[in-house]
mmCIF file of C-alpha atoms and ligand atoms in Angstrom:
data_model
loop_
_atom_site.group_PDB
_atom_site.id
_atom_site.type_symbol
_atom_site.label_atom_id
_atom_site.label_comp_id
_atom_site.label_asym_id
_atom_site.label_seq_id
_atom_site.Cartn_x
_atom_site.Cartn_y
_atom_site.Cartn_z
ATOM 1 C CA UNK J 1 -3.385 -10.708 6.144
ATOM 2 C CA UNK J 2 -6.495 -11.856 6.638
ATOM 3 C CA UNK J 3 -9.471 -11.156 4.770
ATOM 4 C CA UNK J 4 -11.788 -9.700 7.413
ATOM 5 C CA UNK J 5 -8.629 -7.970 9.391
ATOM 6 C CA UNK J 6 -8.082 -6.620 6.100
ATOM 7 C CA UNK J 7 -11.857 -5.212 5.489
ATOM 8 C CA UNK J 8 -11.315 -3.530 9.004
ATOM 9 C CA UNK J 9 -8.371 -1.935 7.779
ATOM 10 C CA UNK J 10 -10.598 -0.242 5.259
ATOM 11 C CA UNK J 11 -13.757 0.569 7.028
ATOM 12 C CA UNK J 12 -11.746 1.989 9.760
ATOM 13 C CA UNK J 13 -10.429 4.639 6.815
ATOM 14 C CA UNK J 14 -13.931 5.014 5.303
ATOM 15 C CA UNK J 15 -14.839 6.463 8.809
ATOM 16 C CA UNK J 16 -12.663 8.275 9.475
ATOM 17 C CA UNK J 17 -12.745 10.217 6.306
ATOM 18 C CA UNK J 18 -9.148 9.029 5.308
ATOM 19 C CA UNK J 19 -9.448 6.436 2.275
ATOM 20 C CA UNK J 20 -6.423 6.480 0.506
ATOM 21 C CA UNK J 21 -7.383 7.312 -3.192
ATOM 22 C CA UNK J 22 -5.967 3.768 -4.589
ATOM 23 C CA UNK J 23 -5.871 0.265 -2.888
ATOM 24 C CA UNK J 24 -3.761 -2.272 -4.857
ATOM 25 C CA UNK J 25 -5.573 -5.677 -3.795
ATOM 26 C CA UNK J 26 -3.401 -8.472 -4.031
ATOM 27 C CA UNK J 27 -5.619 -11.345 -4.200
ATOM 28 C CA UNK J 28 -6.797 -13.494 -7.177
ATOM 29 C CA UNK J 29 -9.232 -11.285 -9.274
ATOM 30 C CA UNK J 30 -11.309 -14.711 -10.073
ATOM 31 C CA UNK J 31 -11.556 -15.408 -6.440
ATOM 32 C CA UNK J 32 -10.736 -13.578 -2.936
ATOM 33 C CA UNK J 33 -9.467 -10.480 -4.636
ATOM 34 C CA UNK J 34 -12.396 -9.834 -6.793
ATOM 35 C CA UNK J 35 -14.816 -10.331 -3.952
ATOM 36 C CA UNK J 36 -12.919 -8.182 -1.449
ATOM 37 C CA UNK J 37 -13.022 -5.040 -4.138
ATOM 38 C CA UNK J 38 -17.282 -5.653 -4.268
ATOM 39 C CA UNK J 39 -16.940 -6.205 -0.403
ATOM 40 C CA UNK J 40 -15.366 -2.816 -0.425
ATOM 41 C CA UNK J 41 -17.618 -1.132 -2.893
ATOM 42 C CA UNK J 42 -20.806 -2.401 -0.346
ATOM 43 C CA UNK J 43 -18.888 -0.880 1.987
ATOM 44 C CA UNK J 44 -19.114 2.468 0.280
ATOM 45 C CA UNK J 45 -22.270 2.493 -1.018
ATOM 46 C CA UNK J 46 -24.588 1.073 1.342
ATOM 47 C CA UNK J 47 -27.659 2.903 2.516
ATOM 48 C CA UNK J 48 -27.024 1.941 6.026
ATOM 49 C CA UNK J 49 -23.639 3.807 8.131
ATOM 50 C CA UNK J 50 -20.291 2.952 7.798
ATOM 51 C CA UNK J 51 -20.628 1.034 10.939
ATOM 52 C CA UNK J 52 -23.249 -1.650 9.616
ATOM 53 C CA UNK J 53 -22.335 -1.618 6.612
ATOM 54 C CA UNK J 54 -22.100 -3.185 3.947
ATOM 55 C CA UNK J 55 -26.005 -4.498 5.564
ATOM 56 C CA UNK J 56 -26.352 -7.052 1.920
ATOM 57 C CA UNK J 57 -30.275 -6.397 1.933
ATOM 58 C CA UNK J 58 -30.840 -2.695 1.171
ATOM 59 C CA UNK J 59 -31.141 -2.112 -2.595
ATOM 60 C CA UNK J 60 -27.612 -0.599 -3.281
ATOM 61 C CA UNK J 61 -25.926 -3.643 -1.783
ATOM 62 C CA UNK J 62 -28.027 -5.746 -3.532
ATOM 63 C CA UNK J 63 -27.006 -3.433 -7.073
ATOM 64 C CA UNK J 64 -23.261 -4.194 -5.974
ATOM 65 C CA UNK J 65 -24.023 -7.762 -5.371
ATOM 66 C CA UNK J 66 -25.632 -8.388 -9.206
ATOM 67 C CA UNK J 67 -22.894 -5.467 -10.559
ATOM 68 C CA UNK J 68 -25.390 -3.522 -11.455
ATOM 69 C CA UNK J 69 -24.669 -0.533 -9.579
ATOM 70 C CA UNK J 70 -24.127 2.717 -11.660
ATOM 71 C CA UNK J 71 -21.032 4.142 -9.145
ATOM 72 C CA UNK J 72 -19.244 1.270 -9.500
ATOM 73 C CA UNK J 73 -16.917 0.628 -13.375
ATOM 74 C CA UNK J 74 -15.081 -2.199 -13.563
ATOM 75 C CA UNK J 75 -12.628 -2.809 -15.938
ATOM 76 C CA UNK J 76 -10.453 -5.866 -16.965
ATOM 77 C CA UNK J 77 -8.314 -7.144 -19.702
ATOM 78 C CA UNK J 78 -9.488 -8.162 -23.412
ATOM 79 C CA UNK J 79 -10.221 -11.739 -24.087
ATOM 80 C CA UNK J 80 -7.696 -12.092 -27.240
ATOM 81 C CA UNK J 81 -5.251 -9.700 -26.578
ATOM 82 C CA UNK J 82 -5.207 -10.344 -22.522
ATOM 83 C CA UNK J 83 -4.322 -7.033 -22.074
ATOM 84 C CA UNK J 84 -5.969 -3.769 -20.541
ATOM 85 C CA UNK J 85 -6.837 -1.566 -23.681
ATOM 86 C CA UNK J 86 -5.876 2.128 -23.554
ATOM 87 C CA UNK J 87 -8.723 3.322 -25.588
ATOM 88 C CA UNK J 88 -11.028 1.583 -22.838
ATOM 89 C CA UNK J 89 -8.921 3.625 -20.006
ATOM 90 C CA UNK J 90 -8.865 6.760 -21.863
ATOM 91 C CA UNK J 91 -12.395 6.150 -23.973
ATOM 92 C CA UNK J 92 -14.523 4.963 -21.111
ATOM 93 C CA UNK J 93 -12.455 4.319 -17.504
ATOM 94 C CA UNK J 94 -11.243 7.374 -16.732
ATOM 95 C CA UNK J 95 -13.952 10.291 -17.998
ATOM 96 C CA UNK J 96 -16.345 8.377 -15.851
ATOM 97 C CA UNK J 97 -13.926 8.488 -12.865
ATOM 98 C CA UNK J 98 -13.760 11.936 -13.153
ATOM 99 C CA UNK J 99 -17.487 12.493 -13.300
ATOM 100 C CA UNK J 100 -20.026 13.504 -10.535
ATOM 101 C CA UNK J 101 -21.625 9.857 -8.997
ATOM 102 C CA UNK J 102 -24.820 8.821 -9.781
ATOM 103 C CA UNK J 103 -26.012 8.685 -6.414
ATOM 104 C CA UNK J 104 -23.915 11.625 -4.984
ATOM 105 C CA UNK J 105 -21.676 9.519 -2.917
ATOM 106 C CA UNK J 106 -18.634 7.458 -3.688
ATOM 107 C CA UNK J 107 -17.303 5.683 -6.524
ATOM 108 C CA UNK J 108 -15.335 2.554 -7.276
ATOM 109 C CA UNK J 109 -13.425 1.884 -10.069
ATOM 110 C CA UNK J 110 -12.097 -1.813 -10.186
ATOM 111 C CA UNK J 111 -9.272 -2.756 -12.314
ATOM 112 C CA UNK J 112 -9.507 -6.544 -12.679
ATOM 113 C CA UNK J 113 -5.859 -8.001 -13.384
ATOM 114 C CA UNK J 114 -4.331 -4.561 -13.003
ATOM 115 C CA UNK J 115 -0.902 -6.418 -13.656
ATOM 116 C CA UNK J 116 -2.537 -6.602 -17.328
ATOM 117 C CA UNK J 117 -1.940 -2.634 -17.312
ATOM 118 C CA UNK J 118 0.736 -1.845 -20.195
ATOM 119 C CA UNK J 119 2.764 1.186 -20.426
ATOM 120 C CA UNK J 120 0.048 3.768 -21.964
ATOM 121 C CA UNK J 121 -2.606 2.879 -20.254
ATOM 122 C CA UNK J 122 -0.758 2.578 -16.628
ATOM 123 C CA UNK J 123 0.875 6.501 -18.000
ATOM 124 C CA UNK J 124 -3.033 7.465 -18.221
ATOM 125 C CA UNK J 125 -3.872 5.762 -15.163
ATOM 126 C CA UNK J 126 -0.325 7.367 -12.983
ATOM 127 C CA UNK J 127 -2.159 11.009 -14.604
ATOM 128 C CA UNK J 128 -5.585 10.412 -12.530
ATOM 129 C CA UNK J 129 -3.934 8.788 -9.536
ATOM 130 C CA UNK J 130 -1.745 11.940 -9.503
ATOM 131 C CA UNK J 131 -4.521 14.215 -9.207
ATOM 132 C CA UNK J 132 -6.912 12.241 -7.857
ATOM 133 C CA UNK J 133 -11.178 12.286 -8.530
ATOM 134 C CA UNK J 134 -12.361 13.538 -4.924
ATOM 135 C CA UNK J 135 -14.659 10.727 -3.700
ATOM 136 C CA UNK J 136 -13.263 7.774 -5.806
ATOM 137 C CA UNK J 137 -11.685 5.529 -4.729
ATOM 138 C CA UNK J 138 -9.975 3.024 -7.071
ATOM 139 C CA UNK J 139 -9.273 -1.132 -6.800
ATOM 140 C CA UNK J 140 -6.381 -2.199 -8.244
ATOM 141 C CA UNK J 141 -7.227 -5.558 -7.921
ATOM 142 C CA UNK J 142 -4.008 -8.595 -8.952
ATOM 143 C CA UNK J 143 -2.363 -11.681 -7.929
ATOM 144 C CA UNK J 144 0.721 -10.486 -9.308
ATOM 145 C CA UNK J 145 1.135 -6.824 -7.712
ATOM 146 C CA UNK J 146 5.187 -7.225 -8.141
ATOM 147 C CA UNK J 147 4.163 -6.280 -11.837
ATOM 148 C CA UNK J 148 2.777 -3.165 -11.107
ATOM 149 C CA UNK J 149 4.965 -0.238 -11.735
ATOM 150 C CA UNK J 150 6.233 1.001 -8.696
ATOM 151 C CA UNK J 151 5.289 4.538 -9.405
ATOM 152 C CA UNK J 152 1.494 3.120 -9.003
ATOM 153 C CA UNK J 153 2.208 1.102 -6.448
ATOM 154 C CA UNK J 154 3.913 4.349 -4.284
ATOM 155 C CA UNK J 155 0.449 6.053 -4.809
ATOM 156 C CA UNK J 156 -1.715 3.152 -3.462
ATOM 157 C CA UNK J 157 -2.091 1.310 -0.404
ATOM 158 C CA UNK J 158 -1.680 -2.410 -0.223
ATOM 159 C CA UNK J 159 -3.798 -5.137 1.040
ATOM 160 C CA UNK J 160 -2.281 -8.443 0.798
ATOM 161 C CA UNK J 161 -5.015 -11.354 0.820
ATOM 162 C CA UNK J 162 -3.150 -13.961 0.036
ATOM 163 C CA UNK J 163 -3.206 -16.208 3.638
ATOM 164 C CA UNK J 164 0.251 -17.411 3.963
ATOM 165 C CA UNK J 165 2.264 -14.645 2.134
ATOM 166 C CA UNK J 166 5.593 -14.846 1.619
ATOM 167 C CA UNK J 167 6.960 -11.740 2.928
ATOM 168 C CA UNK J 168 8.549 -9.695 0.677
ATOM 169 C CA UNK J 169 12.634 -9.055 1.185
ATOM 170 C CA UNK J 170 12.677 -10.580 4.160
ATOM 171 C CA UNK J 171 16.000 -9.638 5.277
ATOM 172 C CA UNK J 172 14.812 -5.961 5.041
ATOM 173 C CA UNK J 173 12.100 -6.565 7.225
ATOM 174 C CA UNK J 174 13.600 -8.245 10.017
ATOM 175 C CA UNK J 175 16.407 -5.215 10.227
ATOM 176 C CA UNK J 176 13.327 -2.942 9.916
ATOM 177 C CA UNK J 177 11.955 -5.026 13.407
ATOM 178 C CA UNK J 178 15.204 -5.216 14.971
ATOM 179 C CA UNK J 179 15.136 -1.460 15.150
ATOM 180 C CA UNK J 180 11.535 -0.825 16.018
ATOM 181 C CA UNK J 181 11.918 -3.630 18.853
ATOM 182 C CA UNK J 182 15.033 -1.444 20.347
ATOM 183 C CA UNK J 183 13.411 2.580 19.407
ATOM 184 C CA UNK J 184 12.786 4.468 22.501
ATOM 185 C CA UNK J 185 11.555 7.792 22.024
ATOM 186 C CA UNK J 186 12.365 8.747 25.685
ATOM 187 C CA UNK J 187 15.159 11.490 23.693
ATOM 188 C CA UNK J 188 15.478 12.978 20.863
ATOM 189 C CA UNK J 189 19.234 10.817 20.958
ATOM 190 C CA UNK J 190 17.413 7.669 21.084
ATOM 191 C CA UNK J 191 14.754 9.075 18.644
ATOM 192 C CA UNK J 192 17.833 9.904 16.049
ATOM 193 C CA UNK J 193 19.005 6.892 16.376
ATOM 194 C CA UNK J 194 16.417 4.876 15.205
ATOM 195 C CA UNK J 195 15.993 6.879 12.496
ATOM 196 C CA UNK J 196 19.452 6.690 11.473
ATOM 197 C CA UNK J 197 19.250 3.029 11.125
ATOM 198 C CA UNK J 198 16.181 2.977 9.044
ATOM 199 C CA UNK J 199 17.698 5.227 6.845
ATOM 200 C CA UNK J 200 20.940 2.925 6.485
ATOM 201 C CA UNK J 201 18.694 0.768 5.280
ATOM 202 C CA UNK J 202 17.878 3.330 2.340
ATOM 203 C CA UNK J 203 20.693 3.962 1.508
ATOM 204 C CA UNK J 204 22.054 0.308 1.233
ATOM 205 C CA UNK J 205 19.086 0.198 -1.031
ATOM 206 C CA UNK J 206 20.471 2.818 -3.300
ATOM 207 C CA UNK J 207 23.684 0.360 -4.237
ATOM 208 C CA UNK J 208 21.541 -2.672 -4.517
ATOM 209 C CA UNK J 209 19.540 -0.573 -6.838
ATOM 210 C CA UNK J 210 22.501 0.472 -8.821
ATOM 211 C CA UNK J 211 24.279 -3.097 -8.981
ATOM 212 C CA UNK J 212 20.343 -4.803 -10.131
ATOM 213 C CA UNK J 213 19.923 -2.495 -12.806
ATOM 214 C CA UNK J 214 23.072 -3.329 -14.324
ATOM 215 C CA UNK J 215 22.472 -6.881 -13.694
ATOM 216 C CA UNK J 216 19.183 -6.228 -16.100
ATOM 217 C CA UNK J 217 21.628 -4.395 -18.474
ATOM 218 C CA UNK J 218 23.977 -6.951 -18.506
ATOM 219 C CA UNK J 219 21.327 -9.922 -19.800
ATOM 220 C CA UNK J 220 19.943 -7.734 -22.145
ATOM 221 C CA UNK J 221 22.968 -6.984 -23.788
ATOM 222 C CA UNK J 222 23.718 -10.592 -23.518
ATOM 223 C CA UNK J 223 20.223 -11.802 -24.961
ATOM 224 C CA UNK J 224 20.349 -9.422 -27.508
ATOM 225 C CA UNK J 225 24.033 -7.513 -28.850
ATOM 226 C CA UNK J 226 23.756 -5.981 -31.717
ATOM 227 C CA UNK J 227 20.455 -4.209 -30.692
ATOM 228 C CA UNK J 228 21.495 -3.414 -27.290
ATOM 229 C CA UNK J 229 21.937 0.360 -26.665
ATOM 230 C CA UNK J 230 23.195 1.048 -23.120
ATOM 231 C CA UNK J 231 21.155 4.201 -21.689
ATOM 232 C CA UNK J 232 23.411 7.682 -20.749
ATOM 233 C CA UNK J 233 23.253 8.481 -17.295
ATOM 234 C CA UNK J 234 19.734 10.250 -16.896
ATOM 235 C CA UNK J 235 18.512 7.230 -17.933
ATOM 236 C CA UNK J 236 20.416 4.836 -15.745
ATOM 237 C CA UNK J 237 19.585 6.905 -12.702
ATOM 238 C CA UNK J 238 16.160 6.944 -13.401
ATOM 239 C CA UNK J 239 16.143 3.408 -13.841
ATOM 240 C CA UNK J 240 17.889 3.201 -10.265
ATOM 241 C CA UNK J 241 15.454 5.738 -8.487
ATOM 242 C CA UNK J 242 12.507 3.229 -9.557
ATOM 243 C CA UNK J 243 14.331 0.125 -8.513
ATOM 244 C CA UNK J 244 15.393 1.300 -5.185
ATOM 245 C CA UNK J 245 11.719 3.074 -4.445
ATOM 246 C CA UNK J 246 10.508 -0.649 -5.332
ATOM 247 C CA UNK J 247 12.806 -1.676 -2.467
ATOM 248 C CA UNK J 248 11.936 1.010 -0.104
ATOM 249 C CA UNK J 249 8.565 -0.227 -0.141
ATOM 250 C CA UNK J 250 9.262 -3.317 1.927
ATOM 251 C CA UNK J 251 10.320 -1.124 4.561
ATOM 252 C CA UNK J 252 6.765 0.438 4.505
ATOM 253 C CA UNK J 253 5.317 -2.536 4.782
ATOM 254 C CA UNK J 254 7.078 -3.697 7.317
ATOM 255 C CA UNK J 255 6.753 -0.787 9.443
ATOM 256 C CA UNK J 256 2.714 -1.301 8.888
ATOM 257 C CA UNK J 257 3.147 -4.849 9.676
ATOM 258 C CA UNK J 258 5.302 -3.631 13.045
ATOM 259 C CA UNK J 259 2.343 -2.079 14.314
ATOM 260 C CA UNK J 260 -0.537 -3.911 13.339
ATOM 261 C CA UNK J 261 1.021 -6.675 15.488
ATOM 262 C CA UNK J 262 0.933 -3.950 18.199
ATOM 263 C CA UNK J 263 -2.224 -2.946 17.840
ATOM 264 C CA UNK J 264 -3.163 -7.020 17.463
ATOM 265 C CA UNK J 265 -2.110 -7.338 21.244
ATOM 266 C CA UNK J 266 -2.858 -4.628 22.654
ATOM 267 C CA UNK J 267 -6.493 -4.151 21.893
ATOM 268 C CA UNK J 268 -6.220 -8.431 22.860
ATOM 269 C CA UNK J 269 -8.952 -9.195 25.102
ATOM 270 C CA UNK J 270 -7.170 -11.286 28.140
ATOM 271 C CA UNK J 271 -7.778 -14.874 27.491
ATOM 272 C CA UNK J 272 -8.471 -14.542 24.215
ATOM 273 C CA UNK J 273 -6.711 -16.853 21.531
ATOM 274 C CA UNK J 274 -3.506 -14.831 19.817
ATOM 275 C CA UNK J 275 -4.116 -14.273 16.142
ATOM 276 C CA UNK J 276 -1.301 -14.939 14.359
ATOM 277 C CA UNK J 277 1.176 -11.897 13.587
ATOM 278 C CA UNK J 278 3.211 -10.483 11.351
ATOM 279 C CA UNK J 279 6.526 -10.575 13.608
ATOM 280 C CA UNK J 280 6.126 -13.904 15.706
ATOM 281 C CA UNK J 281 9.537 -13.606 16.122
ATOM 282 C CA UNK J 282 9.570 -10.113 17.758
ATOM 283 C CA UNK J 283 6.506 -11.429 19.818
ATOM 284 C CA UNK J 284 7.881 -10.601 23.138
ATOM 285 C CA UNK J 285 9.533 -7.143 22.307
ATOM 286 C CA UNK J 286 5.962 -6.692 20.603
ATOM 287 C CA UNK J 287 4.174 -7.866 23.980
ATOM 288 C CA UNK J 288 6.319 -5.140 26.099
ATOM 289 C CA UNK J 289 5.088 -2.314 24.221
ATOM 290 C CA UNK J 290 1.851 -3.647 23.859
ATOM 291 C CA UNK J 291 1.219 -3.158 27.848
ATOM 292 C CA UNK J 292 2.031 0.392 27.505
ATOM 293 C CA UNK J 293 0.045 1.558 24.012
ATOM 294 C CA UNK J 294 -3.487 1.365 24.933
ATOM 295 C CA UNK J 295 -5.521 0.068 21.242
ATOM 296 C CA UNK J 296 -6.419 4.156 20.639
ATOM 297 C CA UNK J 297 -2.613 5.311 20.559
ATOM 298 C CA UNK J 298 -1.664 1.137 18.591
ATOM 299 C CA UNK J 299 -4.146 2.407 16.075
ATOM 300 C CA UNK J 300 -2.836 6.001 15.447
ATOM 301 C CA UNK J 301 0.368 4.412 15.010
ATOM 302 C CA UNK J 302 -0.728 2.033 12.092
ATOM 303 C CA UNK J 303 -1.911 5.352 10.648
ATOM 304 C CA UNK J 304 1.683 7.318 11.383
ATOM 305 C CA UNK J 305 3.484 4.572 9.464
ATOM 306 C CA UNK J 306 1.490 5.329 6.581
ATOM 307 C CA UNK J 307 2.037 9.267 6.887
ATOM 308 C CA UNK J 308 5.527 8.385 6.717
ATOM 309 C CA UNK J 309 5.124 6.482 3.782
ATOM 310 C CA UNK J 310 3.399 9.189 1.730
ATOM 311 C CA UNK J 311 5.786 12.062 3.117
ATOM 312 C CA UNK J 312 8.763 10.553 1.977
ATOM 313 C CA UNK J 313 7.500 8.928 -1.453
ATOM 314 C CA UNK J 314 4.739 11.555 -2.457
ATOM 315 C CA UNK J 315 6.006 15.046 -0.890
ATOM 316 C CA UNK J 316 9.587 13.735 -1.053
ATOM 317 C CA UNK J 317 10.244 14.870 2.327
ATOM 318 C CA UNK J 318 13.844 14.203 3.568
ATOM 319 C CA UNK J 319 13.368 10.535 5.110
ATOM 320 C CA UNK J 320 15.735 11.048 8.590
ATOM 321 C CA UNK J 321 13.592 14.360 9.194
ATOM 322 C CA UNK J 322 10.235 12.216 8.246
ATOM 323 C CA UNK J 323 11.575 9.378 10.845
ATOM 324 C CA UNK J 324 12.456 11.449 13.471
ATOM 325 C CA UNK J 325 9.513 13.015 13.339
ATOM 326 C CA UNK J 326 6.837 10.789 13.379
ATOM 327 C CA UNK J 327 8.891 8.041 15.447
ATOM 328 C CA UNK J 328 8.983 11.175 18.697
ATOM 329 C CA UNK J 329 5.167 10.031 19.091
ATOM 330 C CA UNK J 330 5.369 6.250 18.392
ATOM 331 C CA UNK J 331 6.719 4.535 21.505
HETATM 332 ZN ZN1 ZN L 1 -26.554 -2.151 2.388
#
C-alpha cells in the first residue's frame, strides 16, 4: 500500500470517530514505519481539525516532530538484550496508557520493533488491548509483523508500507477474489452462496492448520528427542485454533484489499491515471462493479469488511451468518 493511501486510511477513521484501538504498522521502524506512526500521532494531536491536519507548524506538531510531546510514549527494545523488557511494559508502558492525557485528547503509544515483544510482555500487552484505554490508540510498529502473535495481530488493524509487498498466501487470496468477482446479492440464494464459499475456505484452513502444527511437532521431536514431550489434546487444539486464525487473516486482508480496489475506481476521476491495485488481475470484474458503487457506498464497504473481521475473530460470531450478513449490502 502506499504510504499516503495508507495515511488516508487512517484519517478517514480519526473522523469518523472509528480508530481501531491498535494499528500493527508494517514498515521498517528505522525508516517508513517509524515515520508513518509520528505521521499518525500529528495526525491526532494537532491543534488544527482532522481535515488539515497534521498542519507541521502549530506547537503540538512541532512537539511530535522533536518527540517531545507528553501524549505520545514510545517504547522499543534494549540495546544488549534486543528485546522489549516486561518491567518497561508493566513498570512504565502500560500505567501511562491507562492514564488521563496530558492535553485531554488522544494518546499514542508506539512500540518500535514490536516483533521484539516476548511472551510476558506481549501477555501484558494482549491484557490492555483486550480492554482497551478509551482514546489511545496504539502503534505496533515492525518489519517483521509475521512474528507477532496472532492473538495481537486479530485485535489490530494492519497497514502494510512496504511498496511492493508480497502478498501473503496468495492462493487464498485469489479464491477469496474469484468469489467476490462472481457475489451477487440480488437473493438471499446468491447471497448464501458466496458465503458458503468463503467459508470453505475456513474450513480448508482448519486441516492445513492441523497437518502444520504437526509438521512443527514433528521437527521438534526430531531436533530434540529425548526432551520432546508431545502436548495432550487441549494443547494441540489450541495450537491449531492459533495457526488456522493466522490463516484466516489473509482472507481479511484480502477482502480489504477487494474493496479498496473498488473504491480506487470508483471514486477515479475520468482521465485520470489508474493507481495500481491490489487485484490487477480481477481489474475488469473490479471495473463492472465500480460503475454501479458510487465512492460513498465503495467506502462503507472497505469499512463492512472490517466489521466482518472483528465479528467473527473478536465476538466469535458464526462466520456463514457474519458473511451473509454483511455481504446482503455489499454489491
Ligand atoms: Zn499541527
Amino acid at each position: 500500500m502506499q504510504e499516503n493511501e495508507a495515511f488516508e486510511i487512517v484519517r478517514r477513521s480519526f473522523r469518523n470517530r472509528r480508530l481501531p484501538h491498535a494499528y500493527v504498522v508494517a514498515g521498517a521502524p528505522r525508516g517508513a514505519g517509524g515515520a508513518f506512526a509520528r505521521r499518525v500521532c500529528a495526525l491526532l494531536l494537532c491543534e488544527r481539525g482532522p481535515d488539515e491536519a497534521p498542519c507541521g507548524a502549530c506547537g503540538a506538531c512541532a512537539r511530535v516532530e522533536r518527540g517531545a510531546h507528553p501524549d505520545v510514549l514510545s517504547l522499543e527494545p534494549e540495546k544488549k538484550s534486543r528485546i522489549i523488557p516486561i518491567d518497561a511494559m508493566r513498570g512504565t508502558f502500560l500505567p501511562w496508557a491507562v492514564e488521563k492525557s496530558f492535553d485531554g485528547g488522544w494518546k499514542i503509544g508506539i512500540l518500535l520493533f514490536a516483533d521484539r515483544l516476548k511472551a510476558e510482555a506481549a501477555n501484558a500487552l494482549l491484557k490492555t488491548l483486550e480492554e482497551p484505554p478509551e482514546d489511545t490508540l496504539f502503534l505496533l510498529v515492525t518489519d517483521r509483523p509475521e512474528e507477532l502473535l496472532p492473538t495481537i495481530l486479530s485485535r489490530c488493524q494492519r497497514i502494510d508500507l512496504s511498496a511492493g509487498r508480497i502478498p501473503p498466501a496468495e492462493p487464498w487470496r485469489t479464491r477469496v477474489a474469484e468469489a467476490l468477482a462472481e457475489h451477487s446479492a440480488a437473493s438471499q440464494l446468491r447471497v448464501l452462496a458466496t458465503a458458503m464459499r468463503l467459508h470453505a475456505l475456513f474450513e480448508e484452513m482448519k486441516g492445513l492448520a492441523e497437518d502444520a502444527v504437526r509438521e512443527d511437532l514433528r521437527a521438534a521431536e526430531a531436533a530434540d528427542p529425548t526432551g520432546f514431550a508431545a502436548p495432550d489434546k487441549d494443547t494441540f487444539d489450541a495450537m491449531a485454533r492459533t495457526k488456522e486464525k493466522e490463516l484466516r487473516l489473509s482472507v481479511y486482508v484480502a477482502l480489504q484489499d477487494w474493496y479498496r480496489d473498488l473504491l480506487v475506481l470508483s471514486s477515479l476521476p475520468a482521465g485520470a491515471p489508474e493507481p495500481p491495485l491490489f487485484f490487477p488481475e480481477f481489474r475488469d470484474a473490479l471495473a463492472e462493479r465500480a460503475r454501479r458503487v458510487p465512492p460513498r457506498l465503495a467506502l462503507r464497504y472497505v469499512d463492512f469488511a472490517q466489521e466482518i473481521q472483528s465479528h467473527i475473530e473478536d465476538r466469535f460470531m458464526n462466520d456463514v451468518f457474519v458473511f451473509s450478513h454483511w455481504l446482503t449490502w455489499m454489491h
